[in-house]
């Protein structure tokens, strides 16, 4: 069976690292992005340059039509999907809950929760055996924030990631009989550009020193776990939530 994966937010950070590693492991890769076409094109070019197959897929995961469109385009270009990584996520500037606008909270939940649910739904519709799919693997990207709560920083974001953990537990039970495994990764402090949006660009580097392993993680280290969960080596793993957080 050919290995085809769609990665939401595959153009930068953790998603980019997953795309590049998956391609090296023989996966054809759909690289979704929202607005930064150049970064997505760079990932596609790097994969093609190494002899792999990839396609850039523009779309906002918070918009149902965009999600359906990117799944359709990925299938047309690469063939039926056998894995999906619901990775796209956003954070907002550090603040206490009393200071947060409804608009900010709505966007965090729309991208991180609704976006993941829509992505998971399309994955289920296409990979489920009863719908004519051949089964597969869905990996959701949560966060250590789901268990830490992120007080005085972004409890809205932490709550959105708590929802991902619960979605993982329920969907693993719902989709196991359909041949679809569902797992999540909870990254800790990983060096990506997401921290710019929180107002602390050096957050991972600075706080990473206080973790048991004494440093932040890299996107590549998260990608190793994601690609393993996608692979046949993890064929008896479902409903798992794996911390890749250096012991934090
Ligand atoms: P990042 O470097 O900011 O990259 C975010 C990616 O998501 C980009 O490809 C971006 O595309 C895409 N994206 C953002 N909003 C989108 C939307 N509405 N629709 C489609 N794509 C969208 O972030 P990251 O650090 O790699 O984070 C990836 C995931 O890991 C997120 O779910 C995040 O919450 C989680 N995580 C990260 C850390 C960390 O320390 N970095 C820790 C725990 C969990 P554009 O550039 O086109 O907008």
PDB file of C-alpha atoms and ligand atoms in Angstrom, residues 8-16 32-37 39-40 59-63 70 86-91 107 110-112 141-145 157 161 185-195 197 204 219 222, ligand 1:
ATOM      1  CA  UNK A   8      -1.842  20.556   8.305  1.00  0.00           C
ATOM      2  CA  UNK A   9       0.560  23.415   8.951  1.00  0.00           C
ATOM      3  CA  UNK A  10       3.264  21.447   7.162  1.00  0.00           C
ATOM      4  CA  UNK A  11       5.116  24.494   5.894  1.00  0.00           C
ATOM      5  CA  UNK A  12       6.988  25.595   9.019  1.00  0.00           C
ATOM      6  CA  UNK A  13       8.148  24.419  12.443  1.00  0.00           C
ATOM      7  CA  UNK A  14       7.084  20.970  13.615  1.00  0.00           C
ATOM      8  CA  UNK A  15       4.913  20.305  10.558  1.00  0.00           C
ATOM      9  CA  UNK A  16       7.811  21.065   8.225  1.00  0.00           C
ATOM     10  CA  UNK A  32      -0.904  22.405   4.016  1.00  0.00           C
ATOM     11  CA  UNK A  33      -0.336  26.053   4.895  1.00  0.00           C
ATOM     12  CA  UNK A  34      -2.573  29.053   5.509  1.00  0.00           C
ATOM     13  CA  UNK A  35      -0.783  32.063   4.027  1.00  0.00           C
ATOM     14  CA  UNK A  36       2.994  31.600   3.739  1.00  0.00           C
ATOM     15  CA  UNK A  37       3.170  29.998   0.283  1.00  0.00           C
ATOM     16  CA  UNK A  39       7.647  28.298   3.045  1.00  0.00           C
ATOM     17  CA  UNK A  40       5.302  25.594   1.772  1.00  0.00           C
ATOM     18  CA  UNK A  59      -6.239  26.333   3.226  1.00  0.00           C
ATOM     19  CA  UNK A  60      -7.339  27.537   6.645  1.00  0.00           C
ATOM     20  CA  UNK A  61      -8.141  24.567   8.899  1.00  0.00           C
ATOM     21  CA  UNK A  62     -10.797  26.644  10.648  1.00  0.00           C
ATOM     22  CA  UNK A  63     -12.845  26.784   7.438  1.00  0.00           C
ATOM     23  CA  UNK A  70      -7.255  20.361   0.745  1.00  0.00           C
ATOM     24  CA  UNK A  86      -3.479  17.485  12.529  1.00  0.00           C
ATOM     25  CA  UNK A  87      -0.657  19.848  13.405  1.00  0.00           C
ATOM     26  CA  UNK A  88      -1.764  23.401  12.526  1.00  0.00           C
ATOM     27  CA  UNK A  89      -2.119  25.471  15.672  1.00  0.00           C
ATOM     28  CA  UNK A  90      -1.852  29.016  16.947  1.00  0.00           C
ATOM     29  CA  UNK A  91      -1.163  30.791  20.197  1.00  0.00           C
ATOM     30  CA  UNK A 107      -9.620  32.311  16.934  1.00  0.00           C
ATOM     31  CA  UNK A 110     -11.418  27.842  15.886  1.00  0.00           C
ATOM     32  CA  UNK A 111      -7.950  26.933  14.644  1.00  0.00           C
ATOM     33  CA  UNK A 112      -6.825  24.553  17.395  1.00  0.00           C
ATOM     34  CA  UNK A 141      -0.529  17.586  17.913  1.00  0.00           C
ATOM     35  CA  UNK A 142      -1.494  18.564  21.433  1.00  0.00           C
ATOM     36  CA  UNK A 143       0.848  20.328  23.884  1.00  0.00           C
ATOM     37  CA  UNK A 144       2.330  19.922  27.347  1.00  0.00           C
ATOM     38  CA  UNK A 145       0.151  22.979  28.035  1.00  0.00           C
ATOM     39  CA  UNK A 157      -4.500  27.742  24.318  1.00  0.00           C
ATOM     40  CA  UNK A 161      -4.989  21.421  23.679  1.00  0.00           C
ATOM     41  CA  UNK A 185       1.890  13.989  20.671  1.00  0.00           C
ATOM     42  CA  UNK A 186       2.307  16.545  23.461  1.00  0.00           C
ATOM     43  CA  UNK A 187       5.415  18.586  22.566  1.00  0.00           C
ATOM     44  CA  UNK A 188       7.079  20.624  25.288  1.00  0.00           C
ATOM     45  CA  UNK A 189       9.262  23.676  24.627  1.00  0.00           C
ATOM     46  CA  UNK A 190      10.225  23.316  20.976  1.00  0.00           C
ATOM     47  CA  UNK A 191      12.280  25.868  19.052  1.00  0.00           C
ATOM     48  CA  UNK A 192       9.905  27.191  16.386  1.00  0.00           C
ATOM     49  CA  UNK A 193       8.467  30.543  15.356  1.00  0.00           C
ATOM     50  CA  UNK A 194       5.204  29.974  17.269  1.00  0.00           C
ATOM     51  CA  UNK A 195       6.744  31.685  20.289  1.00  0.00           C
ATOM     52  CA  UNK A 197       3.104  35.081  18.498  1.00  0.00           C
ATOM     53  CA  UNK A 204      11.800  27.734  24.300  1.00  0.00           C
ATOM     54  CA  UNK A 219      11.095  20.123  15.574  1.00  0.00           C
ATOM     55  CA  UNK A 222       9.009  15.778  17.597  1.00  0.00           C
TER      56      UNK A 222
HETATM   57  P1  LIG B   1       4.707  27.366  13.793  1.00  0.00           P
HETATM   58  O1  LIG B   1       6.179  27.258  13.653  1.00  0.00           O
HETATM   59  O2  LIG B   1       4.104  28.689  14.135  1.00  0.00           O
HETATM   60  O3  LIG B   1       4.034  26.802  12.442  1.00  0.00           O
HETATM   61  C1  LIG B   1       2.638  26.802  12.349  1.00  0.00           C
HETATM   62  C2  LIG B   1       2.213  26.138  11.058  1.00  0.00           C
HETATM   63  O4  LIG B   1       0.780  26.056  11.076  1.00  0.00           O
HETATM   64  C3  LIG B   1       2.583  26.934   9.820  1.00  0.00           C
HETATM   65  O5  LIG B   1       2.816  26.010   8.776  1.00  0.00           O
HETATM   66  C4  LIG B   1       1.323  27.750   9.540  1.00  0.00           C
HETATM   67  O6  LIG B   1       1.181  28.107   8.177  1.00  0.00           O
HETATM   68  C5  LIG B   1       0.262  26.750   9.928  1.00  0.00           C
HETATM   69  N1  LIG B   1      -1.024  27.347  10.299  1.00  0.00           N
HETATM   70  C6  LIG B   1      -1.288  28.251  11.264  1.00  0.00           C
HETATM   71  N2  LIG B   1      -2.596  28.529  11.303  1.00  0.00           N
HETATM   72  C7  LIG B   1      -3.171  27.778  10.335  1.00  0.00           C
HETATM   73  C8  LIG B   1      -4.502  27.626   9.865  1.00  0.00           C
HETATM   74  N3  LIG B   1      -5.522  28.313  10.409  1.00  0.00           N
HETATM   75  N4  LIG B   1      -4.729  26.763   8.857  1.00  0.00           N
HETATM   76  C9  LIG B   1      -3.711  26.056   8.282  1.00  0.00           C
HETATM   77  N5  LIG B   1      -2.434  26.164   8.689  1.00  0.00           N
HETATM   78  C10 LIG B   1      -2.175  27.019   9.690  1.00  0.00           C
HETATM   79  O7  LIG B   1       4.139  26.366  14.913  1.00  0.00           O
HETATM   80  P2  LIG B   1       4.816  25.045  15.578  1.00  0.00           P
HETATM   81  O8  LIG B   1       5.548  25.475  16.780  1.00  0.00           O
HETATM   82  O9  LIG B   1       5.462  24.221  14.562  1.00  0.00           O
HETATM   83  O10 LIG B   1       3.484  24.328  16.108  1.00  0.00           O
HETATM   84  C11 LIG B   1       2.899  23.216  15.444  1.00  0.00           C
HETATM   85  C12 LIG B   1       1.938  22.560  16.424  1.00  0.00           C
HETATM   86  O11 LIG B   1       2.651  22.145  17.587  1.00  0.00           O
HETATM   87  C13 LIG B   1       0.821  23.495  16.925  1.00  0.00           C
HETATM   88  O12 LIG B   1      -0.378  22.781  17.045  1.00  0.00           O
HETATM   89  C14 LIG B   1       1.324  23.913  18.295  1.00  0.00           C
HETATM   90  O13 LIG B   1       0.267  24.285  19.153  1.00  0.00           O
HETATM   91  C15 LIG B   1       2.009  22.640  18.744  1.00  0.00           C
HETATM   92  N6  LIG B   1       3.004  22.835  19.806  1.00  0.00           N
HETATM   93  C16 LIG B   1       4.124  23.589  19.599  1.00  0.00           C
HETATM   94  C17 LIG B   1       5.031  23.745  20.640  1.00  0.00           C
HETATM   95  C18 LIG B   1       6.282  24.552  20.504  1.00  0.00           C
HETATM   96  O14 LIG B   1       6.971  24.812  21.524  1.00  0.00           O
HETATM   97  N7  LIG B   1       6.673  24.983  19.321  1.00  0.00           N
HETATM   98  C19 LIG B   1       4.794  23.137  21.873  1.00  0.00           C
HETATM   99  C20 LIG B   1       3.643  22.381  22.030  1.00  0.00           C
HETATM  100  C21 LIG B   1       2.751  22.230  20.999  1.00  0.00           C
HETATM  101  P3  LIG B   1       1.350  29.672   7.711  1.00  0.00           P
HETATM  102  O15 LIG B   1       2.781  30.025   7.935  1.00  0.00           O
HETATM  103  O16 LIG B   1       0.963  29.694   6.271  1.00  0.00           O
HETATM  104  O17 LIG B   1       0.414  30.463   8.591  1.00  0.00           O
END
